[in-house]
Coordinates of C-alpha atoms in Angstrom, one line a residue:
Chain A
X1 CA -9.6 -125.1 -71.4
X2 CA -10.2 -121.9 -73.3
X3 CA -11.8 -118.9 -72.2
X4 CA -12.6 -115.8 -74.6
X5 CA -14.0 -112.6 -73.0
X6 CA -15.1 -109.5 -74.7
X7 CA -13.3 -110.1 -77.9
X8 CA -13.3 -107.1 -80.3
X9 CA -11.5 -107.5 -83.5
X10 CA -11.2 -105.1 -86.7
X11 CA -9.5 -105.1 -90.1
X12 CA -8.7 -101.5 -90.0
X13 CA -11.9 -99.4 -89.5
X14 CA -14.1 -102.6 -90.2
X15 CA -15.2 -104.2 -86.9
X16 CA -15.5 -108.0 -87.6
X17 CA -16.0 -109.4 -84.0
X18 CA -18.0 -107.6 -81.3
X19 CA -17.8 -108.5 -77.6
X20 CA -17.4 -112.3 -78.3
X21 CA -17.2 -114.3 -75.2
X22 CA -17.4 -117.9 -74.8
X23 CA -15.9 -120.8 -72.9
X24 CA -14.5 -124.3 -74.0
X25 CA -14.4 -126.9 -71.5
X26 CA -11.8 -129.7 -71.4
X27 CA -12.6 -132.7 -73.7
X28 CA -15.6 -130.9 -75.2
X29 CA -16.0 -130.3 -78.9
X30 CA -17.8 -127.1 -79.8
X31 CA -18.9 -125.7 -83.1
X32 CA -19.1 -122.2 -84.5
X33 CA -21.6 -121.9 -87.3
X34 CA -22.9 -118.8 -89.3
X35 CA -23.2 -117.3 -92.8
X36 CA -20.2 -116.4 -94.9
X37 CA -18.6 -113.2 -93.4
X38 CA -19.9 -113.7 -89.9
X39 CA -16.5 -113.7 -88.5
X40 CA -15.8 -117.4 -88.0
X41 CA -12.5 -117.7 -89.6
X42 CA -11.5 -114.3 -87.9
X43 CA -12.2 -115.8 -84.5
X44 CA -9.9 -118.8 -85.2
X45 CA -7.2 -116.5 -86.4
X46 CA -7.4 -114.3 -83.4
X47 CA -7.1 -117.3 -81.0
X48 CA -4.1 -118.7 -82.7
X49 CA -2.4 -115.2 -82.7
X50 CA -2.8 -114.4 -86.4
X51 CA -4.6 -111.3 -85.5
X52 CA -4.5 -108.8 -82.6
X53 CA -7.7 -108.2 -80.8
X54 CA -8.6 -104.5 -80.2
X55 CA -10.1 -105.5 -76.8
X56 CA -10.9 -108.6 -74.8
X57 CA -9.1 -111.6 -73.6
X58 CA -8.2 -115.0 -74.7
X59 CA -6.9 -117.3 -72.1
X60 CA -5.9 -120.9 -72.4
X61 CA -5.2 -123.3 -69.7
X62 CA -5.9 -120.4 -67.0
X63 CA -3.1 -118.0 -68.9
X64 CA -3.4 -115.2 -71.2
X65 CA -2.3 -116.0 -74.7
X66 CA -2.9 -112.8 -76.8
X67 CA 0.6 -111.8 -78.4
X68 CA 2.0 -115.4 -77.9
X69 CA 3.7 -116.5 -80.7
X70 CA 2.4 -119.6 -82.7
X71 CA 5.3 -121.9 -82.1
X72 CA 4.8 -121.3 -78.3
X73 CA 1.1 -122.0 -78.4
X74 CA 2.0 -125.2 -80.4
X75 CA 4.3 -126.4 -77.7
X76 CA 1.6 -125.7 -74.9
X77 CA -0.6 -128.2 -77.1
X78 CA -2.8 -125.9 -79.3
X79 CA -3.0 -126.9 -83.0
X80 CA -4.7 -125.1 -86.0
X81 CA -5.9 -126.7 -89.4
X82 CA -6.7 -123.9 -91.7
X83 CA -9.5 -124.0 -94.3
X84 CA -7.1 -123.7 -97.2
X85 CA -6.3 -127.6 -97.2
X86 CA -2.5 -126.3 -97.6
X87 CA -0.1 -129.3 -96.9
X88 CA 3.4 -128.7 -97.9
X89 CA 2.8 -129.8 -101.7
X90 CA 6.4 -130.4 -102.6
X91 CA 7.2 -132.6 -99.6
X92 CA 6.3 -136.2 -99.2
X93 CA 3.3 -137.2 -96.9
X94 CA 6.1 -138.7 -94.5
X95 CA 8.0 -135.4 -94.6
X96 CA 4.6 -133.5 -93.8
X97 CA 4.3 -135.6 -90.8
X98 CA 8.1 -135.5 -90.0
X99 CA 8.0 -131.8 -89.5
X100 CA 5.4 -131.7 -86.4
X101 CA 7.1 -135.0 -85.0
X102 CA 10.4 -133.4 -84.5
X103 CA 8.7 -130.2 -83.1
X104 CA 6.7 -132.2 -80.5
X105 CA 9.7 -134.5 -79.8
X106 CA 7.3 -137.4 -80.8
X107 CA 9.3 -140.5 -82.1
X108 CA 8.8 -140.4 -85.9
X109 CA 7.5 -144.1 -86.0
X110 CA 4.9 -143.3 -83.5
X111 CA 3.8 -140.1 -85.3
X112 CA 3.4 -142.0 -88.7
X113 CA 1.6 -144.9 -86.9
X114 CA -0.8 -142.2 -85.1
X115 CA -1.5 -140.5 -88.6
X116 CA -2.0 -143.9 -90.4
X117 CA -4.2 -145.3 -87.8
X118 CA -6.9 -142.5 -88.5
X119 CA -6.8 -143.2 -92.2
X120 CA -4.8 -146.5 -93.3
X121 CA -4.7 -145.7 -96.9
X122 CA -2.3 -142.7 -96.0
X123 CA 0.3 -145.7 -95.2
X124 CA 0.6 -146.6 -98.7
X125 CA 1.3 -142.9 -99.8
X126 CA 3.8 -142.0 -97.5
X127 CA 6.5 -141.4 -100.2
X128 CA 4.2 -139.6 -102.5
X129 CA 4.3 -135.8 -102.7
X130 CA 1.5 -134.4 -100.7
X131 CA 0.5 -132.2 -103.6
X132 CA -0.7 -135.2 -105.4
X133 CA -3.2 -136.2 -102.7
X134 CA -6.9 -135.6 -103.2
X135 CA -8.6 -132.9 -101.5
X136 CA -10.0 -135.2 -99.0
X137 CA -6.8 -136.9 -98.4
X138 CA -5.1 -133.5 -97.7
X139 CA -7.6 -132.7 -95.0
X140 CA -7.1 -135.9 -93.5
X141 CA -3.5 -135.6 -93.4
X142 CA -3.8 -132.1 -91.9
X143 CA -6.0 -133.3 -89.2
X144 CA -3.6 -136.3 -88.6
X145 CA -0.7 -134.0 -88.7
X146 CA -2.4 -131.8 -86.0
X147 CA -2.7 -134.8 -83.6
X148 CA 1.0 -135.5 -83.8
X149 CA 2.5 -134.6 -80.1
X150 CA -0.8 -135.4 -78.1
X151 CA -2.5 -132.0 -78.5
X152 CA -4.6 -130.6 -75.8
X153 CA -6.7 -128.2 -78.1
X154 CA -7.6 -128.3 -81.8
X155 CA -8.9 -125.4 -83.9
X156 CA -10.2 -126.5 -87.1
X157 CA -11.7 -124.4 -89.7
X158 CA -14.2 -125.8 -92.1
X159 CA -13.0 -129.3 -92.2
X160 CA -15.5 -130.5 -94.7
X161 CA -15.6 -127.6 -96.9
X162 CA -15.4 -128.8 -100.5
X163 CA -15.3 -132.4 -99.9
X164 CA -17.2 -135.2 -101.4
X165 CA -20.2 -136.7 -99.4
X166 CA -18.1 -139.8 -98.9
X167 CA -14.9 -138.0 -97.6
X168 CA -17.0 -135.8 -95.3
X169 CA -18.3 -138.9 -93.8
X170 CA -14.7 -140.2 -93.1
X171 CA -13.5 -136.8 -91.8
X172 CA -16.4 -136.7 -89.4
X173 CA -15.7 -140.5 -88.3
X174 CA -12.0 -139.2 -87.5
X175 CA -13.4 -136.4 -85.6
X176 CA -15.8 -138.5 -83.7
X177 CA -12.9 -140.6 -82.7
X178 CA -11.4 -137.8 -80.9
X179 CA -14.5 -136.8 -78.8
X180 CA -13.8 -136.8 -75.1
X181 CA -9.9 -137.1 -75.9
X182 CA -9.0 -133.7 -77.0
X183 CA -10.8 -130.4 -76.8
X184 CA -11.8 -128.8 -80.3
X185 CA -13.3 -125.6 -81.4
X186 CA -14.5 -126.2 -85.1
X187 CA -15.8 -123.9 -87.5
X188 CA -18.4 -125.7 -89.7
X189 CA -21.3 -125.1 -92.1
X190 CA -22.3 -128.7 -92.5
X191 CA -25.1 -129.1 -90.0
X192 CA -25.3 -132.8 -90.6
X193 CA -21.7 -133.1 -89.1
X194 CA -22.4 -130.6 -86.3
X195 CA -25.5 -132.4 -85.1
X196 CA -23.4 -135.7 -84.6
X197 CA -20.4 -134.3 -83.1
X198 CA -21.1 -131.1 -81.2
X199 CA -21.3 -130.9 -77.2
X200 CA -22.0 -127.2 -77.5
X201 CA -22.8 -124.8 -80.8
X202 CA -22.3 -121.1 -80.9
X203 CA -24.1 -119.3 -83.6
X204 CA -22.1 -116.3 -84.8
X205 CA -23.9 -113.6 -86.8
X206 CA -22.4 -110.4 -87.8
X207 CA -19.5 -110.6 -85.4
X208 CA -21.6 -111.5 -82.4
X209 CA -22.3 -114.6 -80.6
X210 CA -26.2 -114.5 -81.0
X211 CA -27.0 -118.1 -79.7
X212 CA -25.3 -120.6 -77.6
X213 CA -26.8 -124.2 -77.8
X214 CA -25.8 -126.9 -75.4
X215 CA -29.0 -129.0 -75.1
X216 CA -28.3 -132.3 -77.1
X217 CA -31.9 -132.6 -78.4
X218 CA -31.7 -128.9 -79.9
X219 CA -28.4 -129.8 -81.2
X220 CA -29.9 -133.0 -83.0
X221 CA -32.6 -131.2 -84.2
X222 CA -30.9 -128.8 -86.5
X223 CA -34.0 -126.6 -87.5
X224 CA -33.0 -123.9 -85.1
X225 CA -29.6 -123.6 -86.8
X226 CA -30.6 -123.4 -90.2
X227 CA -32.2 -120.0 -90.0
X228 CA -28.7 -118.9 -89.4
X229 CA -26.8 -120.2 -92.3
Chain B
X1 CA 14.9 -155.3 -114.4
X2 CA 18.8 -155.3 -115.4
X3 CA 18.2 -156.5 -118.9
X4 CA 20.8 -155.2 -121.2
X5 CA 22.8 -153.7 -118.5
X6 CA 26.1 -155.2 -117.3
X7 CA 27.3 -155.9 -113.7
X8 CA 29.4 -152.6 -113.9
X9 CA 26.3 -150.6 -113.8
X10 CA 25.2 -152.0 -110.5
X11 CA 28.7 -151.4 -109.1
X12 CA 28.7 -147.8 -110.4
X13 CA 25.2 -147.3 -108.6
X14 CA 26.8 -148.3 -105.3
X15 CA 29.2 -145.5 -105.4
X16 CA 28.4 -142.1 -103.8
X17 CA 27.4 -139.4 -106.2
X18 CA 30.5 -137.5 -105.3
X19 CA 32.6 -140.0 -107.0
X20 CA 30.7 -139.5 -110.5
X21 CA 31.0 -135.6 -109.9
X22 CA 34.9 -135.7 -109.2
X23 CA 35.1 -138.0 -112.3
X24 CA 33.1 -135.5 -114.3
X25 CA 35.5 -132.6 -113.5
X26 CA 38.3 -134.9 -114.0
X27 CA 37.2 -135.8 -117.6
X28 CA 36.6 -131.9 -118.3
X29 CA 40.3 -131.3 -117.8
X30 CA 41.5 -132.5 -121.3
X31 CA 38.7 -130.4 -122.9
X32 CA 39.4 -127.2 -121.4
X33 CA 42.3 -126.6 -119.0
X34 CA 43.2 -127.5 -115.4
X35 CA 43.1 -123.8 -114.3
X36 CA 39.7 -123.3 -116.0
X37 CA 38.2 -126.6 -114.3
X38 CA 39.4 -125.1 -110.9
X39 CA 37.7 -122.1 -111.8
X40 CA 34.7 -123.9 -112.7
X41 CA 34.5 -125.7 -109.5
X42 CA 35.1 -122.6 -107.3
X43 CA 31.8 -121.0 -108.9
X44 CA 30.0 -124.3 -108.6
X45 CA 30.7 -124.2 -104.8
X46 CA 29.4 -120.5 -104.9
X47 CA 26.3 -121.7 -106.8
X48 CA 25.6 -124.6 -104.4
X49 CA 25.7 -121.9 -101.4
X50 CA 23.3 -119.7 -103.4
X51 CA 21.0 -122.7 -104.2
X52 CA 20.8 -123.4 -100.6
X53 CA 19.4 -120.0 -99.9
X54 CA 17.4 -119.6 -103.0
X55 CA 16.7 -123.1 -104.3
X56 CA 15.6 -124.7 -100.9
X57 CA 14.7 -121.9 -98.7
X58 CA 13.1 -119.5 -101.2
X59 CA 14.9 -116.5 -100.4
X60 CA 16.5 -114.9 -103.5
X61 CA 19.3 -112.6 -102.7
X62 CA 20.8 -110.1 -105.0
X63 CA 23.9 -109.6 -102.7
X64 CA 25.1 -113.1 -102.2
X65 CA 28.5 -112.1 -103.7
X66 CA 29.1 -109.9 -100.6
X67 CA 30.0 -113.0 -98.7
X68 CA 32.2 -114.4 -101.7
X69 CA 34.0 -111.2 -101.3
X70 CA 34.3 -110.9 -97.5
X71 CA 35.7 -114.7 -97.7
X72 CA 38.3 -113.5 -100.3
X73 CA 39.2 -110.3 -98.3
X74 CA 39.3 -112.0 -95.0
X75 CA 41.8 -114.8 -96.5
X76 CA 43.7 -112.3 -98.5
X77 CA 44.2 -109.9 -95.4
X78 CA 45.0 -112.9 -93.1
X79 CA 47.5 -114.2 -95.4
X80 CA 49.0 -110.7 -96.0
X81 CA 49.2 -109.3 -92.6
X82 CA 49.0 -112.5 -90.1
X83 CA 50.3 -115.6 -91.3
X84 CA 51.2 -117.1 -94.9
X85 CA 49.7 -120.3 -94.2
X86 CA 47.2 -121.0 -96.8
X87 CA 45.1 -123.3 -94.8
X88 CA 44.8 -120.8 -92.0
X89 CA 43.9 -118.2 -94.7
X90 CA 41.1 -120.6 -96.0
X91 CA 39.9 -120.9 -92.3
X92 CA 39.9 -117.1 -91.9
X93 CA 38.1 -116.5 -95.0
X94 CA 35.4 -119.1 -94.1
X95 CA 35.1 -117.6 -90.4
X96 CA 35.0 -113.8 -91.8
X97 CA 32.1 -114.7 -94.2
X98 CA 30.4 -116.8 -91.5
X99 CA 30.6 -114.0 -89.0
X100 CA 29.1 -111.4 -91.5
X101 CA 26.3 -113.8 -91.9
X102 CA 25.9 -114.2 -88.1
X103 CA 25.8 -110.3 -88.1
X104 CA 23.5 -109.5 -91.0
X105 CA 21.2 -112.6 -90.6
X106 CA 18.9 -111.4 -87.9
X107 CA 17.8 -108.4 -89.9
X108 CA 18.0 -109.9 -93.3
X109 CA 15.8 -113.0 -92.5
X110 CA 12.9 -111.0 -91.2
X111 CA 12.5 -109.8 -94.8
X112 CA 11.0 -111.9 -97.4
X113 CA 10.6 -111.5 -101.5
X114 CA 11.7 -108.4 -103.1
X115 CA 12.5 -106.9 -99.6
X116 CA 15.1 -109.7 -98.7
X117 CA 16.5 -109.3 -102.1
X118 CA 17.1 -105.7 -102.0
X119 CA 18.3 -105.6 -98.4
X120 CA 21.0 -108.1 -99.6
X121 CA 21.8 -106.1 -102.3
X122 CA 22.1 -102.7 -100.3
X123 CA 24.4 -105.0 -97.9
X124 CA 26.6 -106.0 -101.0
X125 CA 26.9 -102.2 -102.0
X126 CA 28.0 -101.3 -98.5
X127 CA 30.6 -103.9 -98.6
X128 CA 31.7 -103.0 -102.0
X129 CA 32.2 -99.4 -101.2
X130 CA 33.8 -100.2 -97.9
X131 CA 36.7 -102.1 -99.5
X132 CA 37.0 -99.7 -102.2
X133 CA 37.3 -96.4 -100.1
X134 CA 37.1 -96.2 -96.3
X135 CA 39.1 -99.3 -95.9
X136 CA 41.5 -98.4 -98.6
X137 CA 44.6 -98.2 -96.3
X138 CA 44.3 -102.0 -95.6
X139 CA 42.6 -103.2 -98.9
X140 CA 44.6 -101.0 -101.2
X141 CA 41.4 -99.9 -102.8
X142 CA 40.5 -100.6 -106.3
X143 CA 43.9 -101.8 -107.2
X144 CA 43.5 -104.7 -104.7
X145 CA 46.7 -106.6 -103.6
X146 CA 48.5 -109.8 -104.3
X147 CA 48.6 -112.8 -102.0
X148 CA 51.5 -114.9 -101.4
X149 CA 50.6 -118.0 -99.4
X150 CA 53.6 -120.2 -98.7
X151 CA 53.7 -123.9 -99.6
X152 CA 52.7 -126.3 -96.8
X153 CA 53.8 -129.8 -97.1
X154 CA 53.0 -131.1 -100.4
X155 CA 50.4 -128.4 -101.0
X156 CA 51.7 -125.4 -103.1
X157 CA 49.1 -122.6 -103.5
X158 CA 51.0 -121.5 -106.5
X159 CA 50.9 -124.8 -108.3
X160 CA 47.9 -125.5 -110.4
X161 CA 47.7 -129.1 -109.6
X162 CA 47.7 -128.4 -105.8
X163 CA 45.0 -125.7 -106.2
X164 CA 42.8 -128.2 -108.4
X165 CA 43.0 -130.9 -105.8
X166 CA 42.1 -128.6 -102.9
X167 CA 39.4 -127.2 -104.9
X168 CA 37.9 -130.4 -106.0
X169 CA 38.2 -131.8 -102.3
X170 CA 36.4 -128.6 -101.2
X171 CA 33.7 -129.1 -103.8
X172 CA 33.0 -132.7 -103.1
X173 CA 33.0 -132.1 -99.2
X174 CA 30.6 -129.2 -99.7
X175 CA 28.4 -131.1 -101.9
X176 CA 28.5 -134.2 -99.6
X177 CA 27.7 -132.0 -96.4
X178 CA 24.8 -130.2 -98.4
X179 CA 23.4 -133.6 -99.6
X180 CA 23.2 -134.7 -96.0
X181 CA 21.9 -131.3 -94.6
X182 CA 19.0 -131.0 -97.3
X183 CA 18.1 -134.8 -96.6
X184 CA 17.9 -134.2 -92.8
X185 CA 15.2 -132.7 -90.8
X186 CA 16.9 -129.5 -91.2
X187 CA 16.4 -129.6 -94.9
X188 CA 12.7 -130.6 -94.7
X189 CA 12.4 -127.6 -92.5
X190 CA 13.8 -125.0 -94.7
X191 CA 12.0 -126.5 -97.6
X192 CA 8.8 -126.3 -95.7
X193 CA 9.7 -122.7 -95.1
X194 CA 10.0 -122.0 -98.7
X195 CA 6.5 -123.3 -99.2
X196 CA 4.7 -121.6 -96.4
X197 CA 6.6 -120.0 -93.4
X198 CA 3.4 -119.0 -91.5
X199 CA 2.1 -122.8 -91.5
X200 CA 5.6 -124.0 -90.3
X201 CA 5.2 -121.6 -87.2
X202 CA 1.9 -123.1 -86.6
X203 CA 3.8 -126.5 -86.4
X204 CA 5.9 -125.4 -83.7
X205 CA 9.0 -123.8 -85.0
X206 CA 10.8 -120.5 -84.8
X207 CA 11.5 -120.0 -88.3
X208 CA 13.6 -117.0 -87.8
X209 CA 16.2 -119.0 -86.1
X210 CA 16.2 -121.7 -88.9
X211 CA 16.4 -119.0 -91.7
X212 CA 19.1 -117.4 -90.0
X213 CA 21.1 -120.6 -89.8
X214 CA 20.7 -121.3 -93.3
X215 CA 21.7 -117.4 -94.2
X216 CA 24.8 -118.3 -92.2
X217 CA 25.6 -121.5 -93.6
X218 CA 25.0 -120.2 -97.2
X219 CA 27.2 -117.1 -96.4
X220 CA 30.0 -119.3 -94.8
X221 CA 29.8 -121.7 -98.0
X222 CA 30.1 -118.6 -100.4
X223 CA 33.1 -117.3 -98.3
X224 CA 34.9 -120.7 -98.8
X225 CA 34.3 -120.0 -102.7
X226 CA 35.7 -116.7 -102.3
X227 CA 38.8 -117.9 -100.3
X228 CA 39.4 -120.5 -102.8
X229 CA 39.1 -117.9 -105.7
X230 CA 41.6 -115.6 -104.0
X231 CA 44.1 -118.3 -103.6
X232 CA 43.7 -119.6 -106.8
X233 CA 44.4 -116.1 -108.4
X234 CA 46.8 -115.0 -105.8
X235 CA 44.8 -111.7 -105.8
X236 CA 42.1 -109.8 -104.4
X237 CA 40.3 -106.6 -105.7
X238 CA 36.8 -105.2 -105.1
X239 CA 35.5 -106.9 -108.5
X240 CA 34.9 -110.0 -106.4
X241 CA 32.1 -108.3 -104.7
X242 CA 30.8 -106.1 -107.4
X243 CA 27.0 -106.3 -107.0
X244 CA 26.7 -106.8 -110.8
X245 CA 28.3 -110.3 -110.5
X246 CA 25.1 -111.3 -108.7
X247 CA 23.4 -111.7 -111.8
X248 CA 25.7 -114.8 -112.6
X249 CA 24.9 -116.9 -109.7
X250 CA 21.2 -116.2 -110.3
X251 CA 21.4 -117.5 -113.8
X252 CA 23.5 -120.3 -113.1
X253 CA 21.0 -121.5 -110.5
X254 CA 18.0 -121.1 -112.7
X255 CA 19.7 -122.7 -115.5
X256 CA 20.6 -125.7 -113.8
X257 CA 17.2 -125.9 -111.8
X258 CA 16.8 -124.3 -108.4
X259 CA 16.3 -126.6 -105.4
X260 CA 18.7 -129.3 -106.7
X261 CA 22.2 -129.7 -105.7
X262 CA 23.0 -131.6 -109.3
X263 CA 21.1 -128.7 -110.7
X264 CA 23.4 -126.2 -109.0
X265 CA 26.4 -128.0 -110.5
X266 CA 24.8 -128.4 -113.9
X267 CA 24.0 -124.6 -113.8
X268 CA 27.3 -123.7 -112.7
X269 CA 29.2 -125.5 -115.3
X270 CA 26.8 -124.3 -118.0
X271 CA 27.2 -120.8 -117.1
X272 CA 30.9 -121.0 -117.1
X273 CA 31.0 -122.7 -120.3
X274 CA 28.9 -119.8 -121.8
X275 CA 30.6 -117.0 -120.1
X276 CA 34.3 -118.5 -120.8
X277 CA 33.9 -120.0 -124.4
X278 CA 30.9 -118.0 -126.0
X279 CA 32.8 -114.7 -125.4
X280 CA 35.4 -116.1 -127.7
X281 CA 33.0 -116.2 -130.7
X282 CA 30.3 -113.8 -129.7
X283 CA 31.1 -110.4 -128.9
X284 CA 27.9 -109.6 -126.9
X285 CA 27.6 -112.9 -125.3
X286 CA 25.4 -111.7 -122.5
X287 CA 22.7 -111.5 -125.1
X288 CA 22.8 -115.1 -125.5
X289 CA 22.7 -115.8 -121.9
X290 CA 19.8 -113.8 -121.7
X291 CA 17.9 -115.7 -124.5
X292 CA 18.8 -118.8 -122.8
X293 CA 17.3 -117.9 -119.7
X294 CA 14.1 -116.9 -121.5
X295 CA 13.9 -120.1 -123.2
X296 CA 14.4 -121.9 -119.8
X297 CA 11.8 -119.8 -118.0
X298 CA 9.2 -120.6 -120.7
X299 CA 10.2 -124.1 -122.0
X300 CA 12.1 -125.7 -119.0
X301 CA 10.9 -124.3 -116.0
X302 CA 12.5 -126.8 -113.8
X303 CA 16.2 -126.1 -115.3
X304 CA 18.8 -128.6 -116.8
X305 CA 18.7 -131.0 -114.2
X306 CA 14.8 -130.9 -113.7
X307 CA 14.4 -131.5 -117.5
X308 CA 16.5 -134.3 -117.3
X309 CA 14.8 -135.9 -114.3
X310 CA 11.5 -135.3 -116.0
X311 CA 12.7 -137.2 -119.2
X312 CA 14.0 -140.1 -117.2
X313 CA 10.8 -140.3 -115.4
X314 CA 8.8 -140.2 -118.5
X315 CA 11.0 -142.9 -120.0
X316 CA 10.6 -145.1 -116.8
X317 CA 6.9 -144.8 -116.8
X318 CA 6.8 -145.4 -120.7
X319 CA 8.7 -148.6 -120.2
X320 CA 6.5 -149.6 -117.4
X321 CA 3.4 -149.1 -119.7
X322 CA 5.1 -151.3 -122.5
X323 CA 6.2 -154.0 -120.3
X324 CA 4.1 -156.9 -121.1
X325 CA 1.8 -158.3 -118.3
X326 CA 2.6 -161.8 -117.0
X327 CA 0.7 -164.4 -119.3
X328 CA 0.0 -161.8 -121.9
X329 CA 1.1 -162.9 -125.5
X330 CA 1.5 -166.5 -124.4

């Protein structure tokens, strides 16, 4: 599904990612963990084309995607949910869902049903300005919006950051519902979420992948990962 | 719900907003003059076109007058050299401005913020000096030229009533089209571009294309305003695209409330009232205009229309809170 090879990314003279290589298999949910400043967000931004790698390649569904514009990646089934929880605040919740529905040519009714199915409360908030939603509702709307048009790959940056415990559970429940249906690469610091959802974990430290964990028992026992946070 | 309100209120509510707008401008005629109301409505068309670009898409242009001037010159030159038919002249004005938008758009919409504003200012400057000097043989330079469109059926461009009706019809049509456009998926998209263009690209849209289309539509409508202005005054000179005039449309949009078609109309009328009537009583009326803008920026950030909306919303909520709950007070 996604293959990253020897990726080097820099901001000016500051190298942020060094020789990053990994693969994400179809239907798998992989997590990238690491300390602040390790390069996790930079990695996602490079994958979606916001940053140009200095070296290396990113291939998606067997095709090189470096330099491909975001709208083209969208039409190929790739979706990105940033960590800022930025919905279109002055548009209604319905309008926030309409935008991807038109882009993916999914009937609006179907798109609305898809989003409200993951969190029924959004159904009663459709005509409310998205800016009036709580942080948790915004995050759920963003994830729901990314699901419009049957995506093949989700790239999600810190989906539970800054959320209350009860909302984290809700976001985790939604992500769990996606397992096996869609591939996902998720940047996350919350190991309680990671241990329940991950098929594979990549630990990023100072711009390098220093460890890859795929053994379910090792993923479930988070002690090995805690040292890297 | 309708306590204290007559059935006529319900009937009025069924009418399209264009009916109320038309009625409001008709009511202005006895207070000012027919010619002035025509002028006001032409300016309102121009403000509406600017509001699409700035209020809805978030692109502030300091050179929108270029399109108004292009419309005026295209119509004037067509009537002078090709055909005196006024409606064909209007068509030529709209096409001229629209074509200019098509040509300049790809370069302009790649810029944002101050760069977009200044790039348009530069285009406006170039246009102004082009009609002033290099194209003098055709445009008659700073003296401009008169337009003599011939009467067509019942429409006589020299008649004040004919012009009023043409401009009123144009304004209502423009308002209707923009109302539909801004409520359509296209409208949702340009409003989302205003909020966060990068994110719109991640939702699968080539935003340049939509910005270009909006730029062309805004330019075309400004061209219509210029065309109507040229016909109304039967005269065109470079002042119609003098860059300093851009201040007026920015003021009007902000005073009325950017991002609202009703706000654009309110701002257009307010600006014209201030600039037409205050000048009679106050020599340096522009000072008052500046002060009023300061008040709006600091006190009424959403402009006149936004403030009216906020007040109505506040009153509605107040009424909801005061309404007795069923069974209470029995």
